[in-house]
Amino acid sequence: MQPVATAVERLGALADSPRIRRLADRFAEAGFELALVGGPVRDAFLGRESHDLDFATSATPDEILGLVAPLADAHWDIGRAFGTIGARLGDDTVEITTYRSDVYDGETRKPVVAFGDSLEGDLLRRDFTVNAMALRLPEKVLVDPSGGLEDLLAKRLRTPIEPEVSFGDDPLRMLRGARFTSQLGFALDPATADATAALADRIAIVSAERVGEELTKLLLSPDPVVGMRVLVDTGLAELVLPEIPALRLEIDEHAHHKDVYEHSLTALTQAIALERSRGHRPDLVLRLAVLLHDIGKPATRRIEPGGAVSFHHHDVLGAKLATKRLRELRFDGDTIKAVATLIRLHLRFFGYADTSWTDAAVRRYVRDAGEQLERLHILSRADVTTRNQRKAARLQHAYDELEERIATLAEEEELAAIRPDLDGEAIMAILGIRPGPEVGEAYRYLLELRLDEGPLGADEAEARLRAWWADRSSL
């Protein structure tokens, strides 16, 4: 949190930038109010940079367009029906919206758009008080009708009006609240948390796409575990991502096993730390895979003779469940496929830790992971959450060794692009066959040889192929 004086100075500097000053002066000269609103004002107090600037004004959309067009490098009116005109002013993207006082019908989260007549009224219809502050321009006067600055200082998320009314109007705000706890490090105030729990089922009127977008933003935040706990504790997760609260398996005195819910959140925290230490940007695929990697456990939980608990094939089932859920949330196909691959493979490493893998097994590990290998490295490491320090050290050493072997084989054999020594054209020429299933069968035979024995060279591969073909033809 920046000191108030520093934040005001930052806001003043932003308002005094030449393009924003020209914009503010142009609106004032035309007799219209203009104010910087929402996120950019909040972020000035948090010491965060903003290049996407939101403004509110007393001007109508047509009047906004007439005032902005001569100043902008580019402009667009795709949001005109909602009162919004967008423009690019140098390095800044701005959206300028007519004051709003929308009305909700209670059946959908889409309001009947109604234009308002005051900045204060516009601010009170926003989601949280910390986003309901504005800086009037060109005067540079802070407007805070609902105590947003006080809530910023207290790191508190509170709605400008009664939370039951706010969330009843737009249930997506409940998901945004969970997301802001992760993005900003703030906490829901008690009344806001209670209203979220009471109105959680209202989330059903929000489209799957918008739910998926909010979950994405939450997962890409600095600490998504905080927001996930809010979703679970308020009951929202039961409706938008029910596989996560289902991980809270009952642990009885006769069948002890790790708390799968807490394990998954700990693994997510560890994966994010590894993501950073290995030089990666926030990775949605990785974070989804880690969060969901054990969702097959509830359905596969079995108590074995002697009281041990097993979860056989939870990796396979988990990949299927994740695919289904992510499709319902409208994630793109590439993301879904990558997440499912990681979940399906997340147990593979533990076989290496327990036994000594051959080079062929290492090659198959790399081949099966494909483009997801680096993510699989992080997931496998993050999946170790045991408090047994000796076991944790053994597993870490085993994975260090596995990565070293992969690196060595990659250098020797171009492991990242494992292919047979002969391609399809060469196979057809050698065997004198036309395109068809037999070519694929021969290709797979050579690929297995490549995985088992490493590079053979074209001559040896041809000899082995001819011998295999002769044996096959004699059957």
Short mmCIF file of N, CA, C and O in Angstrom, two decimals, residues 274-351:
data_model
loop_
_atom_site.label_atom_id
_atom_site.label_comp_id
_atom_site.label_asym_id
_atom_site.label_seq_id
_atom_site.Cartn_x
_atom_site.Cartn_y
_atom_site.Cartn_z
N LEU A 274 7.89 -22.97 -7.88
CA LEU A 274 8.78 -23.58 -8.87
C LEU A 274 8.67 -22.86 -10.22
O LEU A 274 9.69 -22.66 -10.91
N GLU A 275 7.47 -22.49 -10.58
CA GLU A 275 7.24 -21.75 -11.82
C GLU A 275 8.10 -20.49 -11.84
O GLU A 275 8.76 -20.18 -12.84
N ARG A 276 8.12 -19.78 -10.72
CA ARG A 276 8.91 -18.55 -10.63
C ARG A 276 10.40 -18.84 -10.62
O ARG A 276 11.18 -18.19 -11.33
N SER A 277 10.82 -19.83 -9.81
CA SER A 277 12.25 -20.11 -9.68
C SER A 277 12.85 -20.64 -10.97
O SER A 277 14.06 -20.48 -11.20
N ARG A 278 12.01 -21.25 -11.81
CA ARG A 278 12.50 -21.79 -13.08
C ARG A 278 12.33 -20.78 -14.21
O ARG A 278 12.57 -21.11 -15.38
N GLY A 279 11.92 -19.55 -13.87
CA GLY A 279 11.91 -18.47 -14.85
C GLY A 279 10.69 -18.39 -15.74
O GLY A 279 10.75 -17.79 -16.82
N HIS A 280 9.57 -18.96 -15.30
CA HIS A 280 8.37 -18.95 -16.13
C HIS A 280 7.39 -17.88 -15.67
O HIS A 280 7.32 -17.53 -14.49
N ARG A 281 6.58 -17.41 -16.60
CA ARG A 281 5.48 -16.51 -16.29
C ARG A 281 4.32 -17.33 -15.74
O ARG A 281 4.29 -18.56 -15.91
N PRO A 282 3.34 -16.69 -15.08
CA PRO A 282 2.16 -17.42 -14.61
C PRO A 282 1.55 -18.26 -15.73
O PRO A 282 1.28 -17.74 -16.83
N ASP A 283 1.34 -19.53 -15.47
CA ASP A 283 0.99 -20.51 -16.51
C ASP A 283 -0.35 -21.14 -16.16
O ASP A 283 -0.47 -21.93 -15.23
N LEU A 284 -1.38 -20.79 -16.93
CA LEU A 284 -2.73 -21.28 -16.66
C LEU A 284 -2.81 -22.80 -16.76
O LEU A 284 -3.44 -23.45 -15.91
N VAL A 285 -2.22 -23.39 -17.78
CA VAL A 285 -2.28 -24.84 -17.97
C VAL A 285 -1.68 -25.55 -16.77
O VAL A 285 -2.26 -26.49 -16.21
N LEU A 286 -0.50 -25.12 -16.36
CA LEU A 286 0.15 -25.74 -15.21
C LEU A 286 -0.71 -25.62 -13.95
O LEU A 286 -0.92 -26.60 -13.22
N ARG A 287 -1.22 -24.43 -13.70
CA ARG A 287 -1.97 -24.20 -12.45
C ARG A 287 -3.29 -24.96 -12.45
O ARG A 287 -3.70 -25.50 -11.41
N LEU A 288 -3.95 -25.05 -13.58
CA LEU A 288 -5.16 -25.88 -13.66
C LEU A 288 -4.82 -27.34 -13.40
O LEU A 288 -5.53 -28.03 -12.66
N ALA A 289 -3.75 -27.82 -14.01
CA ALA A 289 -3.38 -29.23 -13.86
C ALA A 289 -3.05 -29.56 -12.41
O ALA A 289 -3.46 -30.61 -11.90
N VAL A 290 -2.32 -28.68 -11.75
CA VAL A 290 -1.95 -28.94 -10.36
C VAL A 290 -3.19 -28.91 -9.47
O VAL A 290 -3.40 -29.78 -8.62
N LEU A 291 -4.04 -27.92 -9.67
CA LEU A 291 -5.26 -27.82 -8.86
C LEU A 291 -6.14 -29.05 -9.02
O LEU A 291 -6.73 -29.54 -8.05
N LEU A 292 -6.23 -29.57 -10.26
CA LEU A 292 -7.18 -30.64 -10.57
C LEU A 292 -6.54 -32.03 -10.58
O LEU A 292 -7.24 -33.02 -10.84
N HIS A 293 -5.26 -32.15 -10.28
CA HIS A 293 -4.57 -33.42 -10.56
C HIS A 293 -5.11 -34.60 -9.76
O HIS A 293 -4.99 -35.75 -10.18
N ASP A 294 -5.73 -34.34 -8.62
CA ASP A 294 -6.23 -35.45 -7.80
C ASP A 294 -7.76 -35.53 -7.75
O ASP A 294 -8.31 -36.22 -6.88
N ILE A 295 -8.46 -34.89 -8.69
CA ILE A 295 -9.93 -34.88 -8.60
C ILE A 295 -10.54 -36.25 -8.88
O ILE A 295 -11.73 -36.46 -8.64
N GLY A 296 -9.74 -37.20 -9.37
CA GLY A 296 -10.24 -38.56 -9.54
C GLY A 296 -10.22 -39.37 -8.24
O GLY A 296 -10.77 -40.48 -8.20
N LYS A 297 -9.66 -38.83 -7.18
CA LYS A 297 -9.52 -39.61 -5.94
C LYS A 297 -10.85 -39.91 -5.24
O LYS A 297 -11.03 -41.04 -4.76
N PRO A 298 -11.76 -38.96 -5.10
CA PRO A 298 -13.00 -39.29 -4.38
C PRO A 298 -13.72 -40.51 -4.93
O PRO A 298 -14.21 -41.36 -4.18
N ALA A 299 -13.78 -40.63 -6.25
CA ALA A 299 -14.52 -41.74 -6.86
C ALA A 299 -13.74 -43.05 -6.85
O ALA A 299 -14.33 -44.12 -7.05
N THR A 300 -12.43 -42.99 -6.62
CA THR A 300 -11.61 -44.21 -6.67
C THR A 300 -11.12 -44.63 -5.28
O THR A 300 -10.36 -45.58 -5.16
N ARG A 301 -11.55 -43.95 -4.25
CA ARG A 301 -11.09 -44.23 -2.89
C ARG A 301 -11.57 -45.61 -2.43
O ARG A 301 -12.75 -45.92 -2.50
N ARG A 302 -10.64 -46.42 -1.99
CA ARG A 302 -10.95 -47.74 -1.48
C ARG A 302 -10.16 -47.99 -0.20
O ARG A 302 -8.99 -47.62 -0.10
N ILE A 303 -10.80 -48.63 0.77
CA ILE A 303 -10.11 -49.03 1.99
C ILE A 303 -9.70 -50.49 1.84
O ILE A 303 -10.55 -51.38 1.70
N GLU A 304 -8.41 -50.72 1.81
CA GLU A 304 -7.88 -52.05 1.57
C GLU A 304 -7.84 -52.87 2.87
O GLU A 304 -7.94 -52.32 3.97
N PRO A 305 -7.68 -54.20 2.75
CA PRO A 305 -7.50 -55.02 3.95
C PRO A 305 -6.33 -54.49 4.78
O PRO A 305 -5.27 -54.18 4.24
N GLY A 306 -6.55 -54.35 6.06
CA GLY A 306 -5.51 -53.79 6.92
C GLY A 306 -5.68 -52.31 7.16
O GLY A 306 -4.95 -51.71 7.95
N GLY A 307 -6.64 -51.66 6.45
CA GLY A 307 -6.95 -50.26 6.71
C GLY A 307 -6.29 -49.25 5.81
O GLY A 307 -6.57 -48.06 5.91
N ALA A 308 -5.39 -49.67 4.91
CA ALA A 308 -4.76 -48.73 4.00
C ALA A 308 -5.80 -48.19 3.01
O ALA A 308 -6.79 -48.86 2.71
N VAL A 309 -5.56 -46.98 2.53
CA VAL A 309 -6.47 -46.36 1.56
C VAL A 309 -5.78 -46.31 0.20
O VAL A 309 -4.60 -45.95 0.10
N SER A 310 -6.51 -46.69 -0.84
CA SER A 310 -5.95 -46.66 -2.20
C SER A 310 -6.83 -45.81 -3.10
O SER A 310 -8.01 -45.59 -2.82
N PHE A 311 -6.21 -45.31 -4.18
CA PHE A 311 -6.94 -44.51 -5.18
C PHE A 311 -6.51 -44.99 -6.57
O PHE A 311 -6.02 -44.22 -7.39
N HIS A 312 -6.68 -46.27 -6.84
CA HIS A 312 -6.19 -46.83 -8.09
C HIS A 312 -6.85 -46.18 -9.30
O HIS A 312 -8.06 -46.01 -9.35
N HIS A 313 -6.00 -45.81 -10.27
CA HIS A 313 -6.42 -45.24 -11.55
C HIS A 313 -7.08 -43.86 -11.39
O HIS A 313 -7.80 -43.41 -12.29
N HIS A 314 -6.80 -43.16 -10.30
CA HIS A 314 -7.39 -41.83 -10.17
C HIS A 314 -6.79 -40.86 -11.18
O HIS A 314 -7.40 -39.84 -11.51
N ASP A 315 -5.60 -41.17 -11.70
CA ASP A 315 -5.00 -40.33 -12.72
C ASP A 315 -5.80 -40.37 -14.02
O ASP A 315 -6.07 -39.33 -14.64
N VAL A 316 -6.22 -41.56 -14.41
CA VAL A 316 -7.00 -41.72 -15.65
C VAL A 316 -8.37 -41.08 -15.49
O VAL A 316 -8.83 -40.32 -16.36
N LEU A 317 -9.04 -41.39 -14.38
CA LEU A 317 -10.36 -40.81 -14.16
C LEU A 317 -10.25 -39.30 -14.00
O LEU A 317 -11.10 -38.55 -14.53
N GLY A 318 -9.23 -38.81 -13.31
CA GLY A 318 -9.07 -37.38 -13.12
C GLY A 318 -8.92 -36.64 -14.43
O GLY A 318 -9.47 -35.54 -14.60
N ALA A 319 -8.20 -37.23 -15.38
CA ALA A 319 -8.04 -36.59 -16.71
C ALA A 319 -9.40 -36.47 -17.40
O ALA A 319 -9.70 -35.45 -18.03
N LYS A 320 -10.23 -37.50 -17.26
CA LYS A 320 -11.56 -37.46 -17.88
C LYS A 320 -12.46 -36.42 -17.21
O LYS A 320 -13.18 -35.67 -17.88
N LEU A 321 -12.42 -36.38 -15.88
CA LEU A 321 -13.25 -35.41 -15.15
C LEU A 321 -12.81 -33.99 -15.45
O LEU A 321 -13.65 -33.09 -15.60
N ALA A 322 -11.50 -33.75 -15.52
CA ALA A 322 -11.01 -32.42 -15.83
C ALA A 322 -11.42 -31.99 -17.23
O ALA A 322 -11.82 -30.84 -17.45
N THR A 323 -11.35 -32.90 -18.17
CA THR A 323 -11.77 -32.60 -19.54
C THR A 323 -13.24 -32.19 -19.57
O THR A 323 -13.61 -31.18 -20.20
N LYS A 324 -14.07 -32.93 -18.87
CA LYS A 324 -15.50 -32.62 -18.84
C LYS A 324 -15.76 -31.25 -18.21
O LYS A 324 -16.51 -30.44 -18.75
N ARG A 325 -15.13 -30.99 -17.06
CA ARG A 325 -15.37 -29.72 -16.37
C ARG A 325 -14.88 -28.54 -17.19
O ARG A 325 -15.56 -27.52 -17.32
N LEU A 326 -13.68 -28.65 -17.75
CA LEU A 326 -13.12 -27.52 -18.50
C LEU A 326 -13.90 -27.27 -19.78
O LEU A 326 -14.01 -26.12 -20.22
N ARG A 327 -14.44 -28.31 -20.39
CA ARG A 327 -15.31 -28.10 -21.54
C ARG A 327 -16.57 -27.33 -21.14
O ARG A 327 -17.01 -26.43 -21.85
N GLU A 328 -17.13 -27.70 -20.00
CA GLU A 328 -18.34 -27.01 -19.54
C GLU A 328 -18.07 -25.55 -19.24
O GLU A 328 -18.97 -24.70 -19.40
N LEU A 329 -16.84 -25.24 -18.83
CA LEU A 329 -16.47 -23.86 -18.54
C LEU A 329 -15.94 -23.14 -19.77
O LEU A 329 -15.46 -22.01 -19.68
N ARG A 330 -16.01 -23.80 -20.92
CA ARG A 330 -15.67 -23.21 -22.22
C ARG A 330 -14.20 -22.86 -22.37
O ARG A 330 -13.84 -21.90 -23.06
N PHE A 331 -13.32 -23.64 -21.73
CA PHE A 331 -11.89 -23.46 -22.00
C PHE A 331 -11.58 -23.97 -23.40
O PHE A 331 -12.29 -24.83 -23.94
N ASP A 332 -10.53 -23.45 -23.99
CA ASP A 332 -10.20 -23.84 -25.36
C ASP A 332 -9.62 -25.26 -25.40
O ASP A 332 -9.13 -25.79 -24.40
N GLY A 333 -9.71 -25.86 -26.57
CA GLY A 333 -9.31 -27.26 -26.73
C GLY A 333 -7.87 -27.54 -26.40
O GLY A 333 -7.55 -28.59 -25.80
N ASP A 334 -6.96 -26.64 -26.77
CA ASP A 334 -5.54 -26.88 -26.50
C ASP A 334 -5.27 -26.90 -24.99
O ASP A 334 -4.48 -27.73 -24.50
N THR A 335 -5.90 -25.98 -24.27
CA THR A 335 -5.73 -25.95 -22.82
C THR A 335 -6.25 -27.23 -22.19
O THR A 335 -5.60 -27.84 -21.34
N ILE A 336 -7.44 -27.65 -22.61
CA ILE A 336 -8.05 -28.86 -22.05
C ILE A 336 -7.18 -30.08 -22.31
O ILE A 336 -6.93 -30.89 -21.41
N LYS A 337 -6.70 -30.21 -23.53
CA LYS A 337 -5.87 -31.37 -23.89
C LYS A 337 -4.58 -31.39 -23.06
O LYS A 337 -4.17 -32.45 -22.57
N ALA A 338 -3.95 -30.23 -22.90
CA ALA A 338 -2.70 -30.17 -22.15
C ALA A 338 -2.92 -30.51 -20.68
O ALA A 338 -2.15 -31.25 -20.07
N VAL A 339 -3.99 -29.97 -20.09
CA VAL A 339 -4.29 -30.25 -18.68
C VAL A 339 -4.56 -31.74 -18.49
O VAL A 339 -4.05 -32.37 -17.55
N ALA A 340 -5.35 -32.33 -19.38
CA ALA A 340 -5.67 -33.75 -19.27
C ALA A 340 -4.41 -34.61 -19.38
O ALA A 340 -4.25 -35.60 -18.66
N THR A 341 -3.51 -34.25 -20.28
CA THR A 341 -2.26 -35.00 -20.44
C THR A 341 -1.44 -34.97 -19.15
O THR A 341 -0.93 -35.99 -18.69
N LEU A 342 -1.34 -33.81 -18.55
CA LEU A 342 -0.56 -33.68 -17.32
C LEU A 342 -1.18 -34.48 -16.18
O LEU A 342 -0.47 -35.15 -15.42
N ILE A 343 -2.49 -34.43 -16.05
CA ILE A 343 -3.15 -35.19 -14.98
C ILE A 343 -2.96 -36.68 -15.20
O ILE A 343 -2.68 -37.44 -14.27
N ARG A 344 -3.09 -37.12 -16.45
CA ARG A 344 -2.95 -38.54 -16.75
C ARG A 344 -1.54 -39.04 -16.46
O ARG A 344 -1.34 -40.21 -16.09
N LEU A 345 -0.54 -38.16 -16.58
CA LEU A 345 0.86 -38.57 -16.41
C LEU A 345 1.43 -38.25 -15.03
O LEU A 345 2.59 -38.58 -14.77
N HIS A 346 0.64 -37.64 -14.15
CA HIS A 346 1.25 -37.07 -12.95
C HIS A 346 1.80 -38.12 -11.96
O HIS A 346 2.62 -37.79 -11.12
N LEU A 347 1.38 -39.36 -12.09
CA LEU A 347 1.91 -40.41 -11.21
C LEU A 347 3.13 -41.12 -11.78
O LEU A 347 3.78 -41.89 -11.07
N ARG A 348 3.43 -40.88 -13.04
CA ARG A 348 4.47 -41.66 -13.71
C ARG A 348 5.81 -41.57 -12.99
O ARG A 348 6.53 -42.57 -12.86
N PHE A 349 6.17 -40.39 -12.50
CA PHE A 349 7.47 -40.21 -11.88
C PHE A 349 7.67 -41.11 -10.66
O PHE A 349 8.78 -41.57 -10.40
N PHE A 350 6.61 -41.37 -9.91
CA PHE A 350 6.79 -42.11 -8.67
C PHE A 350 7.25 -43.54 -8.94
O PHE A 350 7.87 -44.16 -8.08
N GLY A 351 6.99 -44.05 -10.14
CA GLY A 351 7.56 -45.33 -10.53
C GLY A 351 9.06 -45.24 -10.68
O GLY A 351 9.79 -46.18 -10.36
#
